[in-house]
C-alpha positions as a printed Julia matrix, in Angstrom:
457×3 Matrix{Float64}:
  88.31  128.32   -86.85
  88.49  132.01   -86.95
  91.82  133.65   -87.04
  91.32  135.25   -83.59
  91.24  131.55   -82.36
  94.31  130.43   -84.37
  98.02  130.03   -82.63
 100.11  133.11   -82.88
 102.34  133.12   -86.44
 105.92  133.7    -86.04
 108.2   135.25   -88.53
 111.64  134.03   -88.49
 112.78  136.91   -90.74
 115.9   137.84   -92.5
 118.25  134.76   -91.87
 121.76  135.23   -92.74
 121.34  131.39   -94.34
 118.91  129.0    -94.8
 119.05  125.39   -95.9
 115.78  123.76   -96.69
 117.06  120.29   -97.69
 114.5   120.54  -100.55
 115.73  123.35  -102.71
 112.84  125.94  -101.93
 113.11  129.49  -101.35
 113.21  130.76   -97.97
 115.61  133.36   -98.51
 113.58  136.1    -96.16
 112.74  133.39   -93.46
 110.06  130.98   -92.47
 106.31  131.51   -90.88
 105.6   129.18   -88.09
 102.2   129.07   -86.79
 101.43  125.97   -84.07
 103.27  122.99   -84.44
 103.99  123.59   -88.3
 105.54  125.6    -90.92
 103.02  127.66   -92.72
 104.96  129.51   -95.34
 108.51  130.17   -96.72
 109.32  133.56   -97.56
 111.31  134.01  -100.74
 113.84  136.56  -101.42
 113.08  140.48  -101.51
 108.8   139.33  -100.55
 107.06  139.87   -97.47
 104.78  137.32   -95.76
 101.14  136.42   -97.25
  99.66  135.51   -93.86
  99.13  137.69   -90.99
 101.91  138.09   -88.45
 101.88  138.12   -84.78
 105.43  137.99   -83.67
 108.59  138.58   -85.55
 111.78  137.29   -84.69
 115.24  138.76   -86.17
 117.48  136.33   -87.42
 120.12  137.96   -89.21
 122.76  136.84   -87.11
 121.72  132.68   -87.86
 121.69  130.04   -89.92
 118.65  128.46   -90.26
 117.98  124.41   -90.77
 115.71  121.79   -90.53
 116.15  120.3    -86.68
 118.7   117.74   -87.32
 117.82  113.75   -86.9
 120.13  111.27   -85.23
 119.47  107.63   -86.69
 121.43  105.41   -84.27
 122.9   106.03   -80.71
 123.62  104.29   -77.43
 122.67  106.51   -75.0
 123.77  104.34   -72.18
 127.41  104.64   -73.59
 127.73  107.79   -72.54
 128.8   106.74   -68.74
 131.77  104.94   -70.75
 133.55  107.43   -72.87
 137.15  106.91   -73.03
 137.53  103.59   -70.99
 140.96  103.29   -70.54
 141.2    99.77   -71.12
 139.12  100.08   -74.08
 140.87  102.36   -75.77
 142.97  101.74   -79.05
 140.96   98.54   -79.8
 138.86   97.35   -82.87
 135.05   96.55   -82.61
 135.29   92.85   -80.96
 137.69   93.37   -78.27
 136.33   96.95   -77.44
 133.09   95.34   -77.31
 134.11   92.51   -75.01
 135.97   94.98   -72.67
 132.86   96.74   -72.12
 130.4    94.64   -71.86
 132.17   93.51   -68.56
 131.56   97.01   -67.5
 127.6    97.28   -68.99
 126.58   94.41   -67.12
 126.37   96.28   -64.2
 124.04   99.2    -65.18
 120.68  100.06   -63.66
 117.78  101.9    -63.95
 119.04  105.23   -62.46
 122.16  105.0    -64.86
 119.95  104.26   -67.86
 118.0   107.38   -66.65
 120.64  110.12   -66.58
 122.55  108.71   -69.41
 119.69  108.67   -72.0
 118.92  112.47   -70.39
 122.16  113.38   -70.44
 122.79  111.65   -74.37
 119.39  113.66   -75.49
 120.44  117.3    -74.32
 123.69  116.79   -75.79
 122.14  115.95   -79.32
 119.92  118.91   -78.8
 122.38  121.7    -78.01
 124.04  120.49   -81.3
 120.77  121.14   -83.32
 118.62  117.77   -83.07
 115.3   117.55   -82.91
 114.79  113.85   -83.4
 116.84  111.34   -81.7
 117.05  107.86   -82.35
 118.72  105.46   -79.97
 119.16  101.71   -79.91
 119.17   99.75   -76.45
 120.14   96.17   -76.27
 121.7    95.74   -72.83
 119.19   94.27   -70.55
 120.79   92.88   -67.4
 119.01   91.79   -64.55
 117.21   94.59   -62.86
 116.95   96.6    -66.34
 113.92   94.61   -67.97
 112.16   98.13   -68.2
 115.29  100.13   -69.84
 112.82  101.38   -72.76
 110.31  102.5    -69.99
 113.19  104.16   -68.11
 114.52  106.04   -71.73
 110.49  107.01   -72.57
 110.5   108.5    -68.97
 113.58  110.04   -69.02
 113.16  112.23   -72.43
 109.54  113.29   -71.29
 111.2   116.33   -69.88
 113.23  117.26   -72.8
 110.34  118.12   -75.44
 112.54  116.2    -78.64
 111.24  113.79   -80.68
 112.6   109.98   -80.41
 112.46  106.82   -82.06
 113.23  104.42   -79.32
 114.33  100.83   -80.33
 113.49   97.61   -78.06
 116.92   96.32   -78.88
 117.69   92.49   -77.97
 120.61   89.87   -77.68
 119.8    86.39   -76.9
 123.31   84.63   -78.16
 125.71   84.42   -75.07
 128.98   83.52   -75.14
 128.11   79.73   -74.4
 126.35   79.76   -77.61
 128.99   81.25   -79.78
 127.81   84.8    -79.36
 130.09   87.95   -78.36
 128.27   89.2    -75.32
 128.4    87.73   -71.85
 125.18   85.57   -70.47
 124.5    88.42   -67.76
 123.21   91.01   -70.74
 121.14   88.65   -72.48
 117.55   87.66   -72.52
 115.07   84.73   -73.42
 113.94   85.12   -76.67
 110.21   84.88   -75.61
 110.81   87.49   -72.85
 112.38   90.13   -75.37
 109.22   89.54   -78.12
 106.8    89.66   -75.12
 108.33   92.94   -74.28
 108.56   94.29   -77.82
 104.61   93.98   -78.06
 104.08   95.42   -74.46
 106.43   98.73   -75.41
 105.19   99.02   -78.98
 101.57   99.09   -77.3
 102.32  101.46   -74.66
 104.61  103.96   -76.63
 104.72  103.98   -80.38
 102.39  106.73   -82.19
 102.2   106.48   -85.94
 100.14  109.99   -86.33
 101.91  112.95   -88.14
 103.82  115.16   -85.41
 104.23  112.04   -83.29
 107.11  112.95   -80.41
 107.33  109.19   -79.85
 107.93  106.17   -81.97
 109.12  102.68   -81.4
 111.37  100.28   -83.81
 112.32   96.99   -82.89
 116.09   96.11   -83.08
 118.05   92.96   -82.22
 121.64   94.15   -81.73
 123.57   92.22   -84.68
 124.33   88.93   -86.46
 126.62   88.12   -83.59
 124.39   88.47   -80.65
 120.8    87.01   -81.55
 120.0    83.93   -83.1
 118.26   83.48   -86.33
 115.04   82.67   -84.81
 114.84   85.88   -82.83
 116.06   87.5    -86.23
 112.98   86.12   -88.13
 110.51   86.43   -85.28
 111.11   90.41   -84.85
 110.66   90.83   -88.5
 107.09   89.06   -88.49
 106.26   91.06   -85.31
 107.2    94.28   -86.94
 105.29   93.21   -90.07
 102.48   92.48   -87.7
 102.59   96.33   -85.78
 103.82   98.13   -88.27
 106.94   99.4    -87.01
 110.32   99.31   -88.57
 113.54   97.29   -88.13
 117.12   98.46   -86.76
 120.28   96.27   -86.82
 123.86   96.87   -86.95
 125.17   95.31   -90.33
 128.57   95.3    -92.38
 130.36   97.29   -89.74
 133.39   95.29   -89.84
 135.27   92.55   -91.6
 135.45   90.63   -88.48
 131.4    90.73   -88.56
 131.51   89.75   -92.34
 133.54   86.77   -91.18
 131.59   85.83   -87.95
 128.81   85.53   -90.29
 130.62   83.42   -93.02
 131.82   81.26   -90.08
 128.42   81.08   -88.13
 125.69   80.78   -91.04
 127.59   80.17   -94.16
 126.7    83.44   -95.52
 127.45   87.3    -95.84
 125.78   89.51   -93.66
 123.49   90.93   -96.37
 122.55   87.54   -97.39
 122.09   86.41   -93.7
 119.75   89.34   -93.35
 117.65   88.56   -96.64
 117.12   85.04   -95.33
 115.57   86.32   -92.09
 113.21   88.61   -93.94
 114.9    92.03   -93.3
 115.27   93.29   -97.05
 112.69   95.61   -97.19
 112.18   99.15   -97.1
 111.04   99.4    -93.16
 114.92   98.09   -92.43
 117.88  100.48   -91.76
 121.02   99.56   -90.41
 123.85  100.97   -88.59
 127.26  101.72   -90.47
 126.61   99.66   -93.39
 130.56   99.87   -94.59
 131.52   96.4    -96.39
 129.39   95.78   -98.81
 130.06   94.52  -102.52
 128.52   96.53  -105.43
 126.28   93.85  -105.99
 125.0    94.16  -102.33
 124.85   97.68  -102.67
 122.3    97.41  -105.5
 120.17   94.64  -103.62
 120.38   97.12  -101.07
 119.04  100.22  -103.31
 116.37   98.08  -104.97
 115.28   97.3   -101.41
 115.27  100.98  -100.34
 116.86   99.78   -97.19
 118.09  102.93   -94.99
 121.79  103.47   -93.66
 122.65  105.19   -90.36
 126.08  106.64   -91.43
 128.54  106.83   -88.38
 131.59  108.45   -89.68
 133.31  109.58   -86.14
 132.51  105.86   -85.13
 133.59  104.36   -87.84
 136.96  106.36   -87.64
 137.61  105.59   -84.25
 137.2   102.09   -84.49
 139.19  102.02   -87.7
 135.75  100.12   -89.2
 136.16  101.86   -92.55
 134.12  104.43   -94.89
 130.52  103.99   -95.43
 130.17  103.82   -99.37
 127.61  106.83   -99.27
 127.22  108.12  -102.5
 127.03  104.39  -104.15
 124.28  103.61  -101.55
 122.08  106.8   -102.47
 122.73  106.15  -106.33
 121.39  102.7   -106.13
 118.41  103.81  -104.1
 119.21  104.12  -100.02
 118.01  106.3    -98.16
 121.45  107.97   -96.04
 120.92  109.16   -92.58
 123.38  110.69   -90.06
 124.51  109.3    -86.53
 126.79  110.2    -84.03
 126.73  106.25   -82.66
 127.34  105.23   -79.22
 129.57  107.81   -76.82
 131.79  105.11   -76.17
 132.76  104.84   -79.65
 132.3   108.2    -80.41
 132.93  109.75   -77.27
 130.64  112.65   -78.36
 127.42  113.34   -79.25
 127.22  116.34   -81.36
 125.2   115.91   -84.82
 126.32  119.39   -86.0
 130.16  118.2    -85.52
 128.74  114.88   -87.03
 127.88  116.57   -90.26
 131.33  118.05   -90.82
 132.9   114.62   -89.69
 130.77  113.43   -92.62
 132.12  115.48   -95.41
 135.94  115.3    -94.4
 135.84  111.44   -93.88
 133.37  110.72   -97.43
 135.93  113.29   -99.35
 138.56  110.54   -98.49
 136.52  108.48  -100.95
 134.9   110.83  -103.09
 135.96  113.92  -105.12
 135.15  117.17  -103.45
 132.33  118.14  -105.92
 130.49  114.84  -105.04
 130.41  115.37  -101.29
 129.42  118.79  -100.3
 128.24  120.79   -97.16
 124.55  120.65   -98.75
 124.91  116.9    -99.18
 126.07  115.95   -95.61
 123.35  118.36   -94.28
 120.86  116.48   -96.09
 122.01  113.1    -94.51
 121.37  114.82   -90.96
 117.88  115.9    -91.84
 115.9   115.09   -94.96
 117.83  111.72   -95.57
 117.44  111.16   -91.8
 113.98  111.33   -91.67
 113.69  108.99   -94.76
 115.57  106.73   -92.8
 113.33  106.66   -89.92
 110.38  106.72   -91.91
 109.2   110.45   -91.14
 107.71  112.57   -93.93
 106.43  115.28   -91.48
 110.22  116.58   -90.25
 113.52  116.77   -91.91
 112.88  119.7    -94.3
 111.9   123.22   -94.18
 108.26  123.33   -96.22
 104.95  124.23   -95.73
 103.1   121.35   -93.88
 106.42  120.07   -92.28
 106.63  120.04   -88.52
 107.99  123.27   -87.32
 111.47  121.59   -86.2
 114.17  124.21   -86.95
 117.58  124.73   -85.53
 119.31  128.32   -85.57
 122.98  128.5    -85.71
 124.69  131.58   -84.66
 127.7   133.15   -86.5
 129.26  135.05   -83.78
 132.42  133.24   -82.99
 135.94  133.61   -84.42
 135.7   130.41   -86.19
 133.17  132.22   -88.73
 134.66  135.64   -89.04
 135.23  135.97   -92.89
 133.04  133.2    -93.92
 131.39  133.97   -97.3
 128.69  131.04   -97.73
 127.07  130.72   -94.27
 125.77  127.53   -94.63
 128.89  126.15   -95.86
 130.51  127.51   -92.92
 128.49  125.92   -90.24
 129.59  122.68   -91.45
 133.17  123.66   -92.53
 134.04  126.37   -89.94
 133.04  123.87   -87.2
 129.63  125.03   -85.55
 129.47  122.91   -82.42
 126.57  124.36   -80.49
 122.83  125.62   -81.52
 121.63  128.8    -80.4
 118.01  128.32   -80.63
 116.26  125.08   -81.39
 112.3   124.62   -82.04
 110.61  121.75   -81.98
 107.06  121.44   -82.89
 106.75  125.3    -82.79
 108.1   125.71   -79.25
 111.62  127.23   -78.41
 113.29  124.56   -76.55
 116.81  125.71   -76.67
 116.97  129.44   -76.26
 120.79  130.96   -76.04
 122.14  127.58   -76.04
 120.61  126.71   -72.76
 117.47  124.0    -72.32
 114.62  125.88   -70.99
 113.78  123.22   -68.23
 116.56  121.28   -67.44
 119.45  122.12   -65.41
 122.75  121.11   -67.49
 124.98  121.04   -64.34
 122.76  119.26   -61.86
 122.23  116.87   -64.53
 126.14  116.31   -65.2
 127.17  116.39   -61.74
 124.43  113.27   -61.56
 125.8   111.44   -64.55
 129.59  111.71   -63.67
 128.92  110.41   -60.39
 127.0   107.24   -61.66
 129.65  107.22   -64.58
 132.51  106.7    -61.73
 130.12  104.26   -59.72
 129.5   102.28   -62.9
 133.15  102.21   -63.99
 134.2   101.26   -60.78
 131.82   98.17   -60.01
 133.35   96.88   -63.85
 136.87   97.54   -63.08
């Protein structure tokens, strides 16, 4: 191919600061062509390739696009519900299930768009969602979500969640939100075949995600693991979030959660777990040996008083650590760059300041999250990676006087991205999405939230 027929090259020049997630030198910026990064420009250097367009980045800190590894989009409809406030996980869930059982397609569509846009405006280029509530009329929830995200231009990993163990069988959810296991397995195959893309640069991938040990049967856990292996997709579930969960597993299965997980065929490098708080040192070693991924959810863990994830021990043992905002009913927000700051602050309650640095927690949100999702093409700034980059502005009062710009976007509390590029395209500019009318989306979402909470009252 001749140079004239190639896509334009763009030099993101002279950034105020760069976090590459790999210690490579991009002090003088990066060059993007098409969907990929084609050059990193070190300090005091010029690009080696011909440049078609230059963007002055002297007021921006550049990072890889942030990657959210665990969410529940539908929960944006039930933020700060009065009846669920100030409760630990199990009572909190039981309260909200009585509302969530009334979810419909229009609600999920709006919630998925709003949650995704909220994440993107905070610097997220790739988002993962764990949808496991399938009341009557919402059997095609994954299709609804895929359609909702199509206009936003973000990458996504949608997980086909499931619940089959209702209250009558000793589970936590009501019978109205669970499904028959064969229905779950058949639909899992259908959505994988229809939506999962395995190639480099994929915009949409699928994973299989039984909700938790207290909401599905052992048989479904085992069958889902076999299905994931057959179709070469990843596995996801909640695990070791609370001591209540540990006690439930001991009473129900006679095993701690990790032993139960292993007995179901889940202990592998294709699995990532949400929360991962209450593990023993021996269990941490087993998780590390198996290269299991962990979606670290600091805000949710604090809000529900669940505990503090032992990220450093898990990472030292061999686990990949990613970052996640978790559901917006247990976080009440979907802001990735703020979640980075929350991780820094929460983890310093457990570890020394020199262990938990701004660079380390930014690494959780970028390269670590990419590894958790099994993506080698995103998560860092390097030649050949997808051109997913976030530009954070420093023109706010909170940043005045900051000496280290990379540390500042974490410690001074950045909350919104100025520009976001995904696959070489600007999807956010001047803190606005190129296609979505934010206020119209918010008005619709707010009305649907009021409707849902009114029905469930």
